[in-house]
Amino acid sequence: MRIIDREEVARRLTYEVCIPIVRDAMIAFSKGETQQLLRSIIPLAEGRMFGIMPGALGPAAPFGAKLISVFPGNFEKGLQSHQGLVILFDPQSGAPVCVVHAGEVTAIRTAAASAVATDALARPGASRLTLLGYGEQAATHARAISKVRALSHITVWGRSSERAGEFASRMSAELGVPVEVAAEVREAVAQADIVCTVTNAKEPVLLGEWVAPGTHLNLVGSSLAGPVEVDSDLVVRSRFIADSREGVLRQGAEFLRAKEAGLIDDDHIVAEIGQVLSGAVPGRCSDDEITVYKSLGHVVQDLASAWALYSQAEEAR
């Protein structure tokens, strides 16, 4: 059995490689060509979680599962918060053929998915990115979004101004784009064209009244029912696009809170992003529209990314 470790994933699963893979996977998902079960989550102590995500890229295609732990406290230790394995099975024999480092695949494919959504939903001239959060996903999102829009400026906000400053210096040097720290969330999003929420917030840090018309938002930090990053006003005001309709209706915390308050119903999800990408449903309908992509992540993104690494020619390694 082949093992693809974190270093190999980071080296080979570039955004130029991953963005089109994830795009095709999301189109196939929304067309019903792939198969998956809703992610199962086992809560552990101190806000930690263990998730199991099985799926198949098609009835006669590669299949497998992601086993993933989420330990938010790892950030303080310099470790990835997401730890685990993607296990791939051969579609011809049914044999397990490869184990892939899930933490690195998750970090890259999540940002790649947001980049795909941003490319489809943000205004063509969008150039000012705001990141709420300064962890691993903030870095991967800055890198990925820069592949689909010519960024002129990045703003970052986080609870520690010192860590936000360190992040800003590091990313500015890496991307060659000015990165500044905002003291308040309202200030951070005031001039933004694109906003990515990548926090561990349990209650809203971003209010809808602070978001300017025409902004596109990727809501990424909350991946289960319960913790929310943005308020219900923002959900109500937005053209709301899901990565998975079923996933959001079961585990999309921001959407569920607005629904429970009686402010929206299930029809407020206008489409899955795969439907927008295939042309089945329009994405942005006007320059003044606020668009939201709710990212929970689904296993076909992981499987498609991991299988590409496994199946590529040896010389590509």
PDB file of C-alpha atoms in Angstrom:
ATOM      1  CA  MET A   1       0.000   0.000   0.000  1.00  0.00           C
ATOM      2  CA  ARG A   2       1.298   3.422  -0.911  1.00  0.00           C
ATOM      3  CA  ILE A   3       1.596   6.166   1.693  1.00  0.00           C
ATOM      4  CA  ILE A   4       1.522   9.824   0.651  1.00  0.00           C
ATOM      5  CA  ASP A   5       2.765  11.935   3.541  1.00  0.00           C
ATOM      6  CA  ARG A   6       2.208  15.575   4.362  1.00  0.00           C
ATOM      7  CA  GLU A   7       5.347  16.764   2.600  1.00  0.00           C
ATOM      8  CA  GLU A   8       4.382  15.067  -0.659  1.00  0.00           C
ATOM      9  CA  VAL A   9       0.836  16.431  -0.505  1.00  0.00           C
ATOM     10  CA  ALA A  10       2.141  19.954   0.074  1.00  0.00           C
ATOM     11  CA  ARG A  11       4.633  19.654  -2.759  1.00  0.00           C
ATOM     12  CA  ARG A  12       2.363  18.149  -5.387  1.00  0.00           C
ATOM     13  CA  LEU A  13      -1.171  19.332  -4.556  1.00  0.00           C
ATOM     14  CA  THR A  14      -0.604  22.909  -5.641  1.00  0.00           C
ATOM     15  CA  TYR A  15      -3.517  25.286  -6.084  1.00  0.00           C
ATOM     16  CA  GLU A  16      -3.012  25.165  -9.841  1.00  0.00           C
ATOM     17  CA  VAL A  17      -3.568  21.404  -9.574  1.00  0.00           C
ATOM     18  CA  CYS A  18      -6.229  21.341  -6.856  1.00  0.00           C
ATOM     19  CA  ILE A  19      -8.565  24.135  -7.976  1.00  0.00           C
ATOM     20  CA  PRO A  20      -9.676  22.417 -11.211  1.00  0.00           C
ATOM     21  CA  ILE A  21      -9.896  19.044  -9.447  1.00  0.00           C
ATOM     22  CA  VAL A  22     -12.205  20.448  -6.778  1.00  0.00           C
ATOM     23  CA  ARG A  23     -14.225  22.360  -9.370  1.00  0.00           C
ATOM     24  CA  ASP A  24     -14.902  19.182 -11.354  1.00  0.00           C
ATOM     25  CA  ALA A  25     -15.658  17.246  -8.161  1.00  0.00           C
ATOM     26  CA  MET A  26     -18.278  19.782  -7.054  1.00  0.00           C
ATOM     27  CA  ILE A  27     -19.957  19.727 -10.464  1.00  0.00           C
ATOM     28  CA  ALA A  28     -20.059  15.923 -10.404  1.00  0.00           C
ATOM     29  CA  PHE A  29     -21.419  15.993  -6.832  1.00  0.00           C
ATOM     30  CA  SER A  30     -24.289  18.311  -7.723  1.00  0.00           C
ATOM     31  CA  LYS A  31     -25.132  16.229 -10.811  1.00  0.00           C
ATOM     32  CA  GLY A  32     -25.486  13.174  -8.578  1.00  0.00           C
ATOM     33  CA  GLU A  33     -22.583  11.385 -10.239  1.00  0.00           C
ATOM     34  CA  THR A  34     -20.762  10.825  -6.935  1.00  0.00           C
ATOM     35  CA  GLN A  35     -21.944   9.127  -3.772  1.00  0.00           C
ATOM     36  CA  GLN A  36     -21.393   9.963  -0.145  1.00  0.00           C
ATOM     37  CA  LEU A  37     -22.944   9.726   3.276  1.00  0.00           C
ATOM     38  CA  LEU A  38     -23.409  12.750   5.477  1.00  0.00           C
ATOM     39  CA  ARG A  39     -20.363  13.201   7.669  1.00  0.00           C
ATOM     40  CA  SER A  40     -20.606  11.601  11.104  1.00  0.00           C
ATOM     41  CA  ILE A  41     -19.116  13.601  13.966  1.00  0.00           C
ATOM     42  CA  ILE A  42     -18.253  12.247  17.402  1.00  0.00           C
ATOM     43  CA  PRO A  43     -17.767  15.045  19.965  1.00  0.00           C
ATOM     44  CA  LEU A  44     -14.784  14.645  22.253  1.00  0.00           C
ATOM     45  CA  ALA A  45     -13.576  16.548  25.315  1.00  0.00           C
ATOM     46  CA  GLU A  46     -12.605  20.241  25.214  1.00  0.00           C
ATOM     47  CA  GLY A  47     -14.290  21.015  21.904  1.00  0.00           C
ATOM     48  CA  ARG A  48     -12.410  18.327  20.015  1.00  0.00           C
ATOM     49  CA  MET A  49     -14.098  16.168  17.382  1.00  0.00           C
ATOM     50  CA  PHE A  50     -13.619  12.993  15.381  1.00  0.00           C
ATOM     51  CA  GLY A  51     -15.228  12.832  11.939  1.00  0.00           C
ATOM     52  CA  ILE A  52     -15.875   9.972   9.537  1.00  0.00           C
ATOM     53  CA  MET A  53     -16.591  10.819   5.889  1.00  0.00           C
ATOM     54  CA  PRO A  54     -17.186   7.925   3.430  1.00  0.00           C
ATOM     55  CA  GLY A  55     -17.845   8.366  -0.257  1.00  0.00           C
ATOM     56  CA  ALA A  56     -17.274   7.259  -3.849  1.00  0.00           C
ATOM     57  CA  LEU A  57     -16.419   9.206  -6.974  1.00  0.00           C
ATOM     58  CA  GLY A  58     -18.976   7.097  -8.856  1.00  0.00           C
ATOM     59  CA  PRO A  59     -20.483   3.581  -8.957  1.00  0.00           C
ATOM     60  CA  ALA A  60     -17.420   2.217 -10.797  1.00  0.00           C
ATOM     61  CA  ALA A  61     -14.922   4.841  -9.647  1.00  0.00           C
ATOM     62  CA  PRO A  62     -12.445   5.106  -6.766  1.00  0.00           C
ATOM     63  CA  PHE A  63     -13.978   5.165  -3.292  1.00  0.00           C
ATOM     64  CA  GLY A  64     -12.829   5.545   0.269  1.00  0.00           C
ATOM     65  CA  ALA A  65     -13.157   7.548   3.435  1.00  0.00           C
ATOM     66  CA  LYS A  66     -11.594  10.329   5.410  1.00  0.00           C
ATOM     67  CA  LEU A  67     -10.976   9.797   9.106  1.00  0.00           C
ATOM     68  CA  ILE A  68     -10.268  13.175  10.633  1.00  0.00           C
ATOM     69  CA  SER A  69      -9.798  14.627  14.092  1.00  0.00           C
ATOM     70  CA  VAL A  70     -10.222  18.312  14.823  1.00  0.00           C
ATOM     71  CA  PHE A  71      -8.214  19.568  17.793  1.00  0.00           C
ATOM     72  CA  PRO A  72      -8.466  23.410  17.882  1.00  0.00           C
ATOM     73  CA  GLY A  73      -5.822  23.626  20.603  1.00  0.00           C
ATOM     74  CA  ASN A  74      -3.183  22.297  18.232  1.00  0.00           C
ATOM     75  CA  PHE A  75      -2.755  25.792  16.784  1.00  0.00           C
ATOM     76  CA  GLU A  76      -1.134  26.891  20.040  1.00  0.00           C
ATOM     77  CA  LYS A  77       1.343  24.023  19.702  1.00  0.00           C
ATOM     78  CA  GLY A  78       2.274  24.766  16.102  1.00  0.00           C
ATOM     79  CA  LEU A  79       0.395  21.678  14.886  1.00  0.00           C
ATOM     80  CA  GLN A  80      -2.378  21.295  12.330  1.00  0.00           C
ATOM     81  CA  SER A  81      -5.827  21.366  13.901  1.00  0.00           C
ATOM     82  CA  HIS A  82      -7.008  18.697  11.434  1.00  0.00           C
ATOM     83  CA  GLN A  83      -5.241  15.336  11.729  1.00  0.00           C
ATOM     84  CA  GLY A  84      -6.112  12.118   9.964  1.00  0.00           C
ATOM     85  CA  LEU A  85      -6.050   9.907   6.913  1.00  0.00           C
ATOM     86  CA  VAL A  86      -7.733   9.626   3.536  1.00  0.00           C
ATOM     87  CA  ILE A  87      -7.961   5.945   2.608  1.00  0.00           C
ATOM     88  CA  LEU A  88      -8.350   5.107  -1.077  1.00  0.00           C
ATOM     89  CA  PHE A  89      -9.765   1.852  -2.476  1.00  0.00           C
ATOM     90  CA  ASP A  90      -9.231   0.555  -5.996  1.00  0.00           C
ATOM     91  CA  PRO A  91     -12.499   0.457  -7.982  1.00  0.00           C
ATOM     92  CA  GLN A  92     -11.534  -2.736  -9.839  1.00  0.00           C
ATOM     93  CA  SER A  93     -10.411  -4.959  -6.968  1.00  0.00           C
ATOM     94  CA  GLY A  94     -11.930  -3.231  -3.946  1.00  0.00           C
ATOM     95  CA  ALA A  95      -8.545  -3.319  -2.265  1.00  0.00           C
ATOM     96  CA  PRO A  96      -7.195  -0.425  -0.178  1.00  0.00           C
ATOM     97  CA  VAL A  97      -4.326   0.980  -2.211  1.00  0.00           C
ATOM     98  CA  CYS A  98      -3.268   4.264  -0.657  1.00  0.00           C
ATOM     99  CA  VAL A  99      -3.270   6.267   2.567  1.00  0.00           C
ATOM    100  CA  VAL A 100      -2.922  10.039   2.248  1.00  0.00           C
ATOM    101  CA  HIS A 101      -2.223  12.705   4.892  1.00  0.00           C
ATOM    102  CA  ALA A 102      -5.699  14.135   5.489  1.00  0.00           C
ATOM    103  CA  GLY A 103      -4.672  17.283   7.353  1.00  0.00           C
ATOM    104  CA  GLU A 104      -2.755  18.676   4.397  1.00  0.00           C
ATOM    105  CA  VAL A 105      -5.352  17.575   1.837  1.00  0.00           C
ATOM    106  CA  THR A 106      -8.068  19.244   3.927  1.00  0.00           C
ATOM    107  CA  ALA A 107      -6.119  22.484   4.277  1.00  0.00           C
ATOM    108  CA  ILE A 108      -5.495  22.767   0.537  1.00  0.00           C
ATOM    109  CA  ARG A 109      -8.789  21.489  -0.871  1.00  0.00           C
ATOM    110  CA  THR A 110     -10.891  23.643   1.483  1.00  0.00           C
ATOM    111  CA  ALA A 111      -9.157  26.793   0.282  1.00  0.00           C
ATOM    112  CA  ALA A 112      -9.285  25.571  -3.308  1.00  0.00           C
ATOM    113  CA  ALA A 113     -13.056  25.121  -2.984  1.00  0.00           C
ATOM    114  CA  SER A 114     -13.415  28.679  -1.685  1.00  0.00           C
ATOM    115  CA  ALA A 115     -11.314  29.861  -4.621  1.00  0.00           C
ATOM    116  CA  VAL A 116     -13.626  28.045  -7.025  1.00  0.00           C
ATOM    117  CA  ALA A 117     -16.657  29.655  -5.379  1.00  0.00           C
ATOM    118  CA  THR A 118     -14.990  33.060  -5.368  1.00  0.00           C
ATOM    119  CA  ASP A 119     -14.189  32.791  -9.051  1.00  0.00           C
ATOM    120  CA  ALA A 120     -17.841  31.973  -9.778  1.00  0.00           C
ATOM    121  CA  LEU A 121     -19.505  34.442  -7.408  1.00  0.00           C
ATOM    122  CA  ALA A 122     -17.240  37.441  -6.716  1.00  0.00           C
ATOM    123  CA  ARG A 123     -17.312  40.446  -9.011  1.00  0.00           C
ATOM    124  CA  PRO A 124     -14.759  40.118 -11.822  1.00  0.00           C
ATOM    125  CA  GLY A 125     -12.757  43.114 -10.598  1.00  0.00           C
ATOM    126  CA  ALA A 126     -12.768  42.095  -6.932  1.00  0.00           C
ATOM    127  CA  SER A 127      -9.281  42.765  -5.565  1.00  0.00           C
ATOM    128  CA  ARG A 128      -9.563  43.486  -1.820  1.00  0.00           C
ATOM    129  CA  LEU A 129      -9.587  40.400   0.391  1.00  0.00           C
ATOM    130  CA  THR A 130     -10.400  40.297   4.102  1.00  0.00           C
ATOM    131  CA  LEU A 131      -9.538  37.309   6.266  1.00  0.00           C
ATOM    132  CA  LEU A 132     -11.257  36.906   9.623  1.00  0.00           C
ATOM    133  CA  GLY A 133      -8.821  34.623  11.397  1.00  0.00           C
ATOM    134  CA  TYR A 134      -5.068  34.116  11.102  1.00  0.00           C
ATOM    135  CA  GLY A 135      -4.636  30.345  11.366  1.00  0.00           C
ATOM    136  CA  GLU A 136      -3.726  27.746   8.771  1.00  0.00           C
ATOM    137  CA  GLN A 137      -6.912  28.223   6.776  1.00  0.00           C
ATOM    138  CA  ALA A 138      -6.331  31.973   6.605  1.00  0.00           C
ATOM    139  CA  ALA A 139      -2.964  31.331   4.955  1.00  0.00           C
ATOM    140  CA  THR A 140      -4.287  28.718   2.537  1.00  0.00           C
ATOM    141  CA  HIS A 141      -7.225  30.955   1.599  1.00  0.00           C
ATOM    142  CA  ALA A 142      -4.944  33.908   0.873  1.00  0.00           C
ATOM    143  CA  ARG A 143      -2.863  31.693  -1.407  1.00  0.00           C
ATOM    144  CA  ALA A 144      -5.852  30.118  -3.153  1.00  0.00           C
ATOM    145  CA  ILE A 145      -7.884  33.298  -3.660  1.00  0.00           C
ATOM    146  CA  SER A 146      -4.828  34.960  -5.188  1.00  0.00           C
ATOM    147  CA  LYS A 147      -4.994  32.347  -7.949  1.00  0.00           C
ATOM    148  CA  VAL A 148      -8.469  33.453  -9.114  1.00  0.00           C
ATOM    149  CA  ARG A 149      -8.394  37.220  -8.498  1.00  0.00           C
ATOM    150  CA  ALA A 150      -5.604  39.779  -8.849  1.00  0.00           C
ATOM    151  CA  LEU A 151      -5.426  40.870  -5.224  1.00  0.00           C
ATOM    152  CA  SER A 152      -4.305  44.422  -4.554  1.00  0.00           C
ATOM    153  CA  HIS A 153      -4.754  44.396  -0.790  1.00  0.00           C
ATOM    154  CA  ILE A 154      -5.408  41.965   2.071  1.00  0.00           C
ATOM    155  CA  THR A 155      -6.765  42.812   5.516  1.00  0.00           C
ATOM    156  CA  VAL A 156      -6.642  40.399   8.429  1.00  0.00           C
ATOM    157  CA  TRP A 157      -8.442  40.471  11.753  1.00  0.00           C
ATOM    158  CA  GLY A 158      -7.923  38.191  14.732  1.00  0.00           C
ATOM    159  CA  ARG A 159      -8.338  38.229  18.482  1.00  0.00           C
ATOM    160  CA  SER A 160      -4.581  38.623  19.017  1.00  0.00           C
ATOM    161  CA  SER A 161      -3.242  41.697  17.282  1.00  0.00           C
ATOM    162  CA  GLU A 162       0.292  40.391  17.759  1.00  0.00           C
ATOM    163  CA  ARG A 163      -0.421  37.129  15.950  1.00  0.00           C
ATOM    164  CA  ALA A 164      -2.389  38.962  13.287  1.00  0.00           C
ATOM    165  CA  GLY A 165       0.635  41.195  12.755  1.00  0.00           C
ATOM    166  CA  GLU A 166       2.936  38.197  12.416  1.00  0.00           C
ATOM    167  CA  PHE A 167       0.566  36.657   9.905  1.00  0.00           C
ATOM    168  CA  ALA A 168       0.380  39.910   7.930  1.00  0.00           C
ATOM    169  CA  SER A 169       4.164  40.212   7.678  1.00  0.00           C
ATOM    170  CA  ARG A 170       4.566  36.592   6.627  1.00  0.00           C
ATOM    171  CA  MET A 171       1.834  36.611   3.981  1.00  0.00           C
ATOM    172  CA  SER A 172       2.826  39.984   2.566  1.00  0.00           C
ATOM    173  CA  ALA A 173       6.353  38.690   1.988  1.00  0.00           C
ATOM    174  CA  GLU A 174       5.077  35.457   0.466  1.00  0.00           C
ATOM    175  CA  LEU A 175       2.414  36.890  -1.836  1.00  0.00           C
ATOM    176  CA  GLY A 176       3.918  40.297  -2.601  1.00  0.00           C
ATOM    177  CA  VAL A 177       0.640  41.988  -1.622  1.00  0.00           C
ATOM    178  CA  PRO A 178       0.156  44.605   1.115  1.00  0.00           C
ATOM    179  CA  VAL A 179      -1.398  42.948   4.182  1.00  0.00           C
ATOM    180  CA  GLU A 180      -2.640  45.099   7.045  1.00  0.00           C
ATOM    181  CA  VAL A 181      -4.151  44.302  10.412  1.00  0.00           C
ATOM    182  CA  ALA A 182      -7.568  45.655  11.375  1.00  0.00           C
ATOM    183  CA  ALA A 183      -8.357  46.276  15.024  1.00  0.00           C
ATOM    184  CA  GLU A 184     -12.081  45.575  14.593  1.00  0.00           C
ATOM    185  CA  VAL A 185     -14.104  43.291  12.320  1.00  0.00           C
ATOM    186  CA  ARG A 186     -16.253  46.190  11.137  1.00  0.00           C
ATOM    187  CA  GLU A 187     -13.142  48.019  10.012  1.00  0.00           C
ATOM    188  CA  ALA A 188     -11.739  44.882   8.388  1.00  0.00           C
ATOM    189  CA  VAL A 189     -14.707  44.291   6.086  1.00  0.00           C
ATOM    190  CA  ALA A 190     -15.619  47.903   5.295  1.00  0.00           C
ATOM    191  CA  GLN A 191     -13.759  48.034   1.968  1.00  0.00           C
ATOM    192  CA  ALA A 192     -13.653  44.319   1.208  1.00  0.00           C
ATOM    193  CA  ASP A 193     -14.696  42.767  -2.084  1.00  0.00           C
ATOM    194  CA  ILE A 194     -14.121  39.234  -0.771  1.00  0.00           C
ATOM    195  CA  VAL A 195     -14.373  38.048   2.846  1.00  0.00           C
ATOM    196  CA  CYS A 196     -13.295  34.647   4.166  1.00  0.00           C
ATOM    197  CA  THR A 197     -14.376  33.719   7.686  1.00  0.00           C
ATOM    198  CA  VAL A 198     -11.934  31.130   9.028  1.00  0.00           C
ATOM    199  CA  THR A 199     -12.353  31.445  12.795  1.00  0.00           C
ATOM    200  CA  ASN A 200     -13.207  29.184  15.719  1.00  0.00           C
ATOM    201  CA  ALA A 201     -15.979  31.552  16.787  1.00  0.00           C
ATOM    202  CA  LYS A 202     -18.944  30.108  18.652  1.00  0.00           C
ATOM    203  CA  GLU A 203     -21.052  33.279  18.250  1.00  0.00           C
ATOM    204  CA  PRO A 204     -21.111  35.795  15.384  1.00  0.00           C
ATOM    205  CA  VAL A 205     -18.034  37.946  14.889  1.00  0.00           C
ATOM    206  CA  LEU A 206     -19.398  39.453  11.650  1.00  0.00           C
ATOM    207  CA  LEU A 207     -22.707  41.313  11.399  1.00  0.00           C
ATOM    208  CA  GLY A 208     -24.635  41.719   8.194  1.00  0.00           C
ATOM    209  CA  GLU A 209     -24.981  45.468   8.635  1.00  0.00           C
ATOM    210  CA  TRP A 210     -21.198  45.810   8.284  1.00  0.00           C
ATOM    211  CA  VAL A 211     -21.049  44.097   4.883  1.00  0.00           C
ATOM    212  CA  ALA A 212     -21.134  46.348   1.831  1.00  0.00           C
ATOM    213  CA  PRO A 213     -23.304  45.604  -1.214  1.00  0.00           C
ATOM    214  CA  GLY A 214     -21.467  43.536  -3.800  1.00  0.00           C
ATOM    215  CA  THR A 215     -19.305  41.633  -1.314  1.00  0.00           C
ATOM    216  CA  HIS A 216     -18.712  37.917  -1.731  1.00  0.00           C
ATOM    217  CA  LEU A 217     -18.204  35.835   1.426  1.00  0.00           C
ATOM    218  CA  ASN A 218     -16.843  32.343   2.000  1.00  0.00           C
ATOM    219  CA  LEU A 219     -18.095  31.024   5.354  1.00  0.00           C
ATOM    220  CA  VAL A 220     -15.636  28.312   6.326  1.00  0.00           C
ATOM    221  CA  GLY A 221     -14.866  28.191  10.038  1.00  0.00           C
ATOM    222  CA  SER A 222     -17.987  26.451  11.337  1.00  0.00           C
ATOM    223  CA  SER A 223     -18.335  22.908  10.002  1.00  0.00           C
ATOM    224  CA  LEU A 224     -21.161  21.577  12.167  1.00  0.00           C
ATOM    225  CA  ALA A 225     -24.461  22.662  13.663  1.00  0.00           C
ATOM    226  CA  GLY A 226     -23.867  24.944  16.645  1.00  0.00           C
ATOM    227  CA  PRO A 227     -21.014  27.463  16.300  1.00  0.00           C
ATOM    228  CA  VAL A 228     -21.701  30.428  14.016  1.00  0.00           C
ATOM    229  CA  GLU A 229     -19.341  33.048  12.576  1.00  0.00           C
ATOM    230  CA  VAL A 230     -21.893  35.484  11.092  1.00  0.00           C
ATOM    231  CA  ASP A 231     -25.283  36.729  12.190  1.00  0.00           C
ATOM    232  CA  SER A 232     -28.666  35.837  10.726  1.00  0.00           C
ATOM    233  CA  ASP A 233     -29.039  39.261   9.100  1.00  0.00           C
ATOM    234  CA  LEU A 234     -26.150  38.454   6.769  1.00  0.00           C
ATOM    235  CA  VAL A 235     -27.676  35.094   5.868  1.00  0.00           C
ATOM    236  CA  VAL A 236     -31.015  36.742   5.118  1.00  0.00           C
ATOM    237  CA  ARG A 237     -29.470  39.512   2.992  1.00  0.00           C
ATOM    238  CA  SER A 238     -27.369  37.190   0.885  1.00  0.00           C
ATOM    239  CA  ARG A 239     -27.754  35.053  -2.195  1.00  0.00           C
ATOM    240  CA  PHE A 240     -26.915  31.853  -0.350  1.00  0.00           C
ATOM    241  CA  ILE A 241     -24.984  29.087  -2.132  1.00  0.00           C
ATOM    242  CA  ALA A 242     -24.116  25.769  -0.444  1.00  0.00           C
ATOM    243  CA  ASP A 243     -21.390  23.279  -1.200  1.00  0.00           C
ATOM    244  CA  SER A 244     -23.950  20.591  -0.301  1.00  0.00           C
ATOM    245  CA  ARG A 245     -27.642  21.353   0.176  1.00  0.00           C
ATOM    246  CA  GLU A 246     -28.141  18.322   2.421  1.00  0.00           C
ATOM    247  CA  GLY A 247     -25.043  19.208   4.408  1.00  0.00           C
ATOM    248  CA  VAL A 248     -26.150  22.782   5.061  1.00  0.00           C
ATOM    249  CA  LEU A 249     -29.699  21.725   5.964  1.00  0.00           C
ATOM    250  CA  ARG A 250     -28.263  19.327   8.539  1.00  0.00           C
ATOM    251  CA  GLN A 251     -25.019  20.960   9.674  1.00  0.00           C
ATOM    252  CA  GLY A 252     -24.814  24.541   8.339  1.00  0.00           C
ATOM    253  CA  ALA A 253     -24.923  26.440  11.617  1.00  0.00           C
ATOM    254  CA  GLU A 254     -25.460  29.983  10.290  1.00  0.00           C
ATOM    255  CA  PHE A 255     -28.245  28.850   7.969  1.00  0.00           C
ATOM    256  CA  LEU A 256     -29.914  26.740  10.668  1.00  0.00           C
ATOM    257  CA  ARG A 257     -29.905  29.587  13.195  1.00  0.00           C
ATOM    258  CA  ALA A 258     -31.636  31.929  10.734  1.00  0.00           C
ATOM    259  CA  LYS A 259     -34.125  29.199   9.858  1.00  0.00           C
ATOM    260  CA  GLU A 260     -34.891  28.439  13.507  1.00  0.00           C
ATOM    261  CA  ALA A 261     -35.584  32.151  14.026  1.00  0.00           C
ATOM    262  CA  GLY A 262     -38.200  31.976  11.264  1.00  0.00           C
ATOM    263  CA  LEU A 263     -36.293  34.384   9.034  1.00  0.00           C
ATOM    264  CA  ILE A 264     -35.780  31.991   6.104  1.00  0.00           C
ATOM    265  CA  ASP A 265     -36.847  28.588   4.875  1.00  0.00           C
ATOM    266  CA  ASP A 266     -35.045  25.838   2.996  1.00  0.00           C
ATOM    267  CA  ASP A 267     -35.594  27.620  -0.321  1.00  0.00           C
ATOM    268  CA  HIS A 268     -33.167  30.333   0.779  1.00  0.00           C
ATOM    269  CA  ILE A 269     -30.426  27.982  -0.468  1.00  0.00           C
ATOM    270  CA  VAL A 270     -30.656  29.024  -4.101  1.00  0.00           C
ATOM    271  CA  ALA A 271     -28.186  26.409  -5.356  1.00  0.00           C
ATOM    272  CA  GLU A 272     -25.227  24.205  -4.681  1.00  0.00           C
ATOM    273  CA  ILE A 273     -21.996  25.640  -6.030  1.00  0.00           C
ATOM    274  CA  GLY A 274     -21.774  22.710  -8.447  1.00  0.00           C
ATOM    275  CA  GLN A 275     -25.058  23.838 -10.027  1.00  0.00           C
ATOM    276  CA  VAL A 276     -23.658  27.332 -10.484  1.00  0.00           C
ATOM    277  CA  LEU A 277     -20.443  25.973 -11.994  1.00  0.00           C
ATOM    278  CA  SER A 278     -22.342  23.778 -14.469  1.00  0.00           C
ATOM    279  CA  GLY A 279     -24.559  26.697 -15.535  1.00  0.00           C
ATOM    280  CA  ALA A 280     -27.733  25.101 -14.185  1.00  0.00           C
ATOM    281  CA  VAL A 281     -28.367  28.001 -11.766  1.00  0.00           C
ATOM    282  CA  PRO A 282     -27.121  31.594 -12.058  1.00  0.00           C
ATOM    283  CA  GLY A 283     -24.495  32.722  -9.565  1.00  0.00           C
ATOM    284  CA  ARG A 284     -24.179  36.445  -8.944  1.00  0.00           C
ATOM    285  CA  CYS A 285     -27.138  38.300 -10.450  1.00  0.00           C
ATOM    286  CA  SER A 286     -26.011  41.912  -9.918  1.00  0.00           C
ATOM    287  CA  ASP A 287     -22.978  43.922  -8.867  1.00  0.00           C
ATOM    288  CA  ASP A 288     -24.758  45.000  -5.662  1.00  0.00           C
ATOM    289  CA  GLU A 289     -25.742  41.523  -4.549  1.00  0.00           C
ATOM    290  CA  ILE A 290     -24.125  39.984  -1.469  1.00  0.00           C
ATOM    291  CA  THR A 291     -23.182  36.383  -2.246  1.00  0.00           C
ATOM    292  CA  VAL A 292     -22.384  33.733   0.337  1.00  0.00           C
ATOM    293  CA  TYR A 293     -20.726  30.372  -0.207  1.00  0.00           C
ATOM    294  CA  LYS A 294     -21.226  28.123   2.816  1.00  0.00           C
ATOM    295  CA  SER A 295     -18.374  25.625   2.960  1.00  0.00           C
ATOM    296  CA  LEU A 296     -18.761  22.484   5.036  1.00  0.00           C
ATOM    297  CA  GLY A 297     -16.516  20.351   2.860  1.00  0.00           C
ATOM    298  CA  HIS A 298     -17.504  17.006   1.412  1.00  0.00           C
ATOM    299  CA  VAL A 299     -15.496  13.864   0.996  1.00  0.00           C
ATOM    300  CA  VAL A 300     -15.567  13.769  -2.794  1.00  0.00           C
ATOM    301  CA  GLN A 301     -13.304  16.833  -2.713  1.00  0.00           C
ATOM    302  CA  ASP A 302     -10.854  14.839  -0.584  1.00  0.00           C
ATOM    303  CA  LEU A 303     -11.135  11.668  -2.628  1.00  0.00           C
ATOM    304  CA  ALA A 304     -10.701  13.450  -5.966  1.00  0.00           C
ATOM    305  CA  SER A 305      -7.640  15.311  -4.680  1.00  0.00           C
ATOM    306  CA  ALA A 306      -6.095  12.225  -3.095  1.00  0.00           C
ATOM    307  CA  TRP A 307      -6.783  10.001  -6.102  1.00  0.00           C
ATOM    308  CA  ALA A 308      -5.116  12.519  -8.408  1.00  0.00           C
ATOM    309  CA  LEU A 309      -1.977  12.305  -6.273  1.00  0.00           C
ATOM    310  CA  TYR A 310      -2.090   8.513  -6.236  1.00  0.00           C
ATOM    311  CA  SER A 311      -2.804   8.038  -9.939  1.00  0.00           C
ATOM    312  CA  GLN A 312      -0.442  10.630 -11.390  1.00  0.00           C
ATOM    313  CA  ALA A 313       2.639   9.390 -13.175  1.00  0.00           C
ATOM    314  CA  GLU A 314       5.649   8.603 -11.011  1.00  0.00           C
ATOM    315  CA  GLU A 315       7.733  11.355 -12.565  1.00  0.00           C
ATOM    316  CA  ALA A 316       5.233  13.950 -11.334  1.00  0.00           C
ATOM    317  CA  ARG A 317       6.256  13.241  -7.764  1.00  0.00           C
TER     318      ARG A 317
END
